[in-house]
Each structure stands twice: as C-alpha cells, then as structure tokens.
Coordinates of C-alpha atoms in Angstrom, one line a residue:
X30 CA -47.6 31.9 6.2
X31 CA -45.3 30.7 8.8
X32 CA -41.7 30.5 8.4
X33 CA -39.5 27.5 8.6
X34 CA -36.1 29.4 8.8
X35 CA -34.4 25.5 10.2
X36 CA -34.5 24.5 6.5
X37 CA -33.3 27.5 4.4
X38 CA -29.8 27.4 3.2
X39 CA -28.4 30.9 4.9
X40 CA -27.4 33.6 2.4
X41 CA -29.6 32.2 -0.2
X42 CA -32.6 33.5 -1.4
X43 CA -35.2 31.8 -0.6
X44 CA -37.8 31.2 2.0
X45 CA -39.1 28.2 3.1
X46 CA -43.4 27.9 5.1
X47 CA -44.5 25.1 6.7
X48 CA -47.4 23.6 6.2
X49 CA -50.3 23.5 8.7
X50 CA -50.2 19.9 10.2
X51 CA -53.8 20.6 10.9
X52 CA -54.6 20.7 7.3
X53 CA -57.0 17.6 6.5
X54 CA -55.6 18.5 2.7
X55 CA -51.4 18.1 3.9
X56 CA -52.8 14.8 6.3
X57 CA -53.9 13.1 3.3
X58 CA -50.9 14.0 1.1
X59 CA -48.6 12.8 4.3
X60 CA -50.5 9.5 3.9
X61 CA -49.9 9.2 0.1
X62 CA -46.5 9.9 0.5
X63 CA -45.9 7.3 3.1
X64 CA -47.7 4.7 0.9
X65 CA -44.9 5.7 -1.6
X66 CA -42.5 4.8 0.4
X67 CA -43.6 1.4 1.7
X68 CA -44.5 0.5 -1.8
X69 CA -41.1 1.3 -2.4
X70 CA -40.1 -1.2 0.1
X71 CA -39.1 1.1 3.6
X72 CA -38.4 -0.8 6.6
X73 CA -39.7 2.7 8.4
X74 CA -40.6 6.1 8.4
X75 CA -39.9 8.7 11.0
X76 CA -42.4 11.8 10.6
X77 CA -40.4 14.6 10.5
X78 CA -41.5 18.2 12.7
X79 CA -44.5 16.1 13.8
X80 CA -44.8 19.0 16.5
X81 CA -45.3 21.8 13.7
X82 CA -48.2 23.5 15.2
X83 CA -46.1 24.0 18.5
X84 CA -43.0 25.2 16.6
X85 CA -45.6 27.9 15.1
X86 CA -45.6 29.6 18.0
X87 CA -42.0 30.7 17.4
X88 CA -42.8 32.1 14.0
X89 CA -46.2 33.9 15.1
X90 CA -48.5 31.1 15.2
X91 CA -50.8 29.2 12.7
X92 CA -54.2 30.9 13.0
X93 CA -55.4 29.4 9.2
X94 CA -59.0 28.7 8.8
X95 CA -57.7 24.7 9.9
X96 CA -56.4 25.9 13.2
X97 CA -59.1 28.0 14.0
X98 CA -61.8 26.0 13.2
X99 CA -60.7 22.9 15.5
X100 CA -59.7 25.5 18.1
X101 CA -63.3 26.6 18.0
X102 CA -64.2 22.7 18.3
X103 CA -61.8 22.9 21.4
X104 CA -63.4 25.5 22.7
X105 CA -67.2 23.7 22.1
X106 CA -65.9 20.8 23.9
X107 CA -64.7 22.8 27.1
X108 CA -67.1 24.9 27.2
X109 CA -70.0 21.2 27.1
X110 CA -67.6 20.5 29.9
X111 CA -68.0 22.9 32.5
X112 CA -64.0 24.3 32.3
X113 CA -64.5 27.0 30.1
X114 CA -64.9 30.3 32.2
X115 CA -65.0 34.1 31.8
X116 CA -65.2 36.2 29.0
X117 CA -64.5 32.8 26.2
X118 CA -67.9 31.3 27.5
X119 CA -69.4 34.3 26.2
X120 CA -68.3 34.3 22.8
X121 CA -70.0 32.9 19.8
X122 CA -67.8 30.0 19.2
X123 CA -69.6 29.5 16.1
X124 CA -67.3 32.6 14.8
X125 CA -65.0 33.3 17.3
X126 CA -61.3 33.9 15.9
X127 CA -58.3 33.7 17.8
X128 CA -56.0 35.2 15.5
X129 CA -58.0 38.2 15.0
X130 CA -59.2 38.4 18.9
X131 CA -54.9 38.9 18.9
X132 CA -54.8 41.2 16.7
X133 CA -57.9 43.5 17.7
X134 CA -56.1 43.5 20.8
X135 CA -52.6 44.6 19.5
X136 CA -51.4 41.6 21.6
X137 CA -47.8 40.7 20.2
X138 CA -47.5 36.9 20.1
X139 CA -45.5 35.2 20.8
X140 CA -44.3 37.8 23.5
X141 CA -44.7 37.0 27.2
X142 CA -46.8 34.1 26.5
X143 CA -48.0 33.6 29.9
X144 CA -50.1 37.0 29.4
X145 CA -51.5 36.3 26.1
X146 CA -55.2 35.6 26.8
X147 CA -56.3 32.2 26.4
X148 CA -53.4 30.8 25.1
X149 CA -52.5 28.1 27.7
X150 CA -56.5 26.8 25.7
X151 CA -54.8 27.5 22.4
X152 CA -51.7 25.6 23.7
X153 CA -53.4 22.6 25.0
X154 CA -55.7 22.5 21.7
X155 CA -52.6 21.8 20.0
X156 CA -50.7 19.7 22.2
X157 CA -53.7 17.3 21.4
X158 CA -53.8 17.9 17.5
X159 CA -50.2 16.9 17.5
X160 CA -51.3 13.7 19.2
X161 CA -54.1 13.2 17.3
X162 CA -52.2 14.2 14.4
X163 CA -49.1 11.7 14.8
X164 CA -50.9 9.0 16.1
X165 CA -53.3 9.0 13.1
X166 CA -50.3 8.7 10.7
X167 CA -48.4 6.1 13.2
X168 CA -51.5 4.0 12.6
X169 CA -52.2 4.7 8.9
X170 CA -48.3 3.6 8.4
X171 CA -48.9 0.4 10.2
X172 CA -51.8 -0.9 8.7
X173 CA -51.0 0.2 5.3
X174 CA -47.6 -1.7 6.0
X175 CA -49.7 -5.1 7.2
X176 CA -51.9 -4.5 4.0
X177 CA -48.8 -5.0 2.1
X178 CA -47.4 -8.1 4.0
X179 CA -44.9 -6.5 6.6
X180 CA -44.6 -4.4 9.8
X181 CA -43.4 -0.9 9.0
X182 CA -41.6 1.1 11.8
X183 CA -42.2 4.8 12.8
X184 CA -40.7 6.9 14.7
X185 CA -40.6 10.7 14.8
X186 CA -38.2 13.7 15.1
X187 CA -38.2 14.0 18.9
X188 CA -35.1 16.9 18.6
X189 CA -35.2 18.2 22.2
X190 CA -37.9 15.8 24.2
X191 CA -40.2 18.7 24.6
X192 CA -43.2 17.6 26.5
X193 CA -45.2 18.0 23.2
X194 CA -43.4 14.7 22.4
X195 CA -44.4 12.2 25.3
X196 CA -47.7 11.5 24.2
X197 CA -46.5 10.6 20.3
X198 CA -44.6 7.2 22.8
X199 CA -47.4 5.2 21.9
X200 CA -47.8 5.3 17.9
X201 CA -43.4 5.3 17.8
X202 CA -41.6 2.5 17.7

C-alpha cells in the first residue's frame, strides 16, 4: 500500500492509500464515476492527483502486479528498440520484477534516486502511463459528454507544474 498522507486529517486515526492509477479495475471505476457526474449535469471535471504513479515515489513506489506488468511491457518495447542496454537486456522480461530486483538488492528507494538502478526506465514508464492514463479519461469525458448532447470540460490538478504535467496540455481544457 502506498500512503496518501496529503488527505488524512492530522491527529486522527486513520490512514488514507492511494490507488494504483495503473489499475485497469480503478480506470474503469474513474470512468463510471465521471458518467455520474455528467449525468448529473457537470459543466466539468478536473481529475484529481492524475500524476499518482509519480507521487508514489515519495511514499516507496507502486510496484503492484499493474505497475510491474506494464513496466515489463516497457521494458519489451525498449528492449524491440535497440535502447535497452546492459544487464536489463539480459533479463527474462517475461518475469522480471522491479520491486523485488530493489529489494534483493537492499536498495532504499526513494533514496538518492539518481543511483537507484534503472529507475530513470521506471521513471519514464510512468511519465507515459500518466499520459496515457489522463488522456484516456480526457477523451472518455468528452465523448461521453457529446453522447449526452454537450461539451464537458476537463482539467486536472496541475499543483506545482511538475514536468509530469506538460504532456496532460492536450486532453485539458
């Protein structure tokens, strides 16, 4: 689980996880709950932490079996491409497990993240799941919006303009 201390009331008791924006499962339920809201006649909807994956890396990361499966995708892809090098082109990417690979290690993350092996792959995996992420929302709001007879605005928590952000432009209004 990865905590989501920004939403807990402090000196209460409980604890608050966010959910894994890579999740196929939480993407549908984000797209049921924006139909819910343009039923109920919203002029717009601004997706809120659309950067989640990113912010995991404060908490410890998100290594679930979402994550890790699409990172192994990621990996697939560069690999087809020529621009995956050294000891990753070597592993069975079939299995391979970033999370553990940490851990086997006894690599603290997210210490010193310019010496954690591979992460500037695991960073740039995300950076486009975020994209991929928001824009398929951005669109899903849109249409669903024209199905019901009007133009449906989105925008997004852009809180600090993080580069993570700049690609989302296009699907934000």
């Amino acid at each position: 689980p990865v905590h989501a201390d920004w939403v807990e009331v402090v000196e209460h008791q409980q604890i608050c996880y966010q959910m894994c924006r890579n999740n196929p499962v939480w993407q549908t339920y984000l797209k049921m709950i924006t139909e819910i809201m343009i039923d109920a006649g919203c002029a717009g909807i601004q997706l809120d932490e659309c950067e989640l994956p990113i912010t995991a890396f404060r908490y410890g990361g998100c290594f679930c079996k979402d994550c890790l499966k699409q990172f192994r995708e990621y990996l697939k892809q560069e690999k087809a491409a020529g621009r995956l090098h050294g000891e990753l082109a070597a592993v069975d990417l079939d299995t391979f497990d970033y999370g553990n690979y940490l851990r086997d290690r006894k690599i603290p993350f997210p210490s010193n993240l310019q010496n954690v092996p591979h992460f500037q792959l695991y960073y740039q995996f995300q950076m486009q799941a975020v994209k991929r992420q928001f824009l398929d929302l951005s669109a899903h709001i849109k249409a669903y919006g024209r199905n019901k007879g009007r133009e449906v605005a989105v925008s997004g928590n852009f809180f600090n303009l993080m580069p993570v952000y700049y690609p989302l432009e296009v699907g934000a209004d």
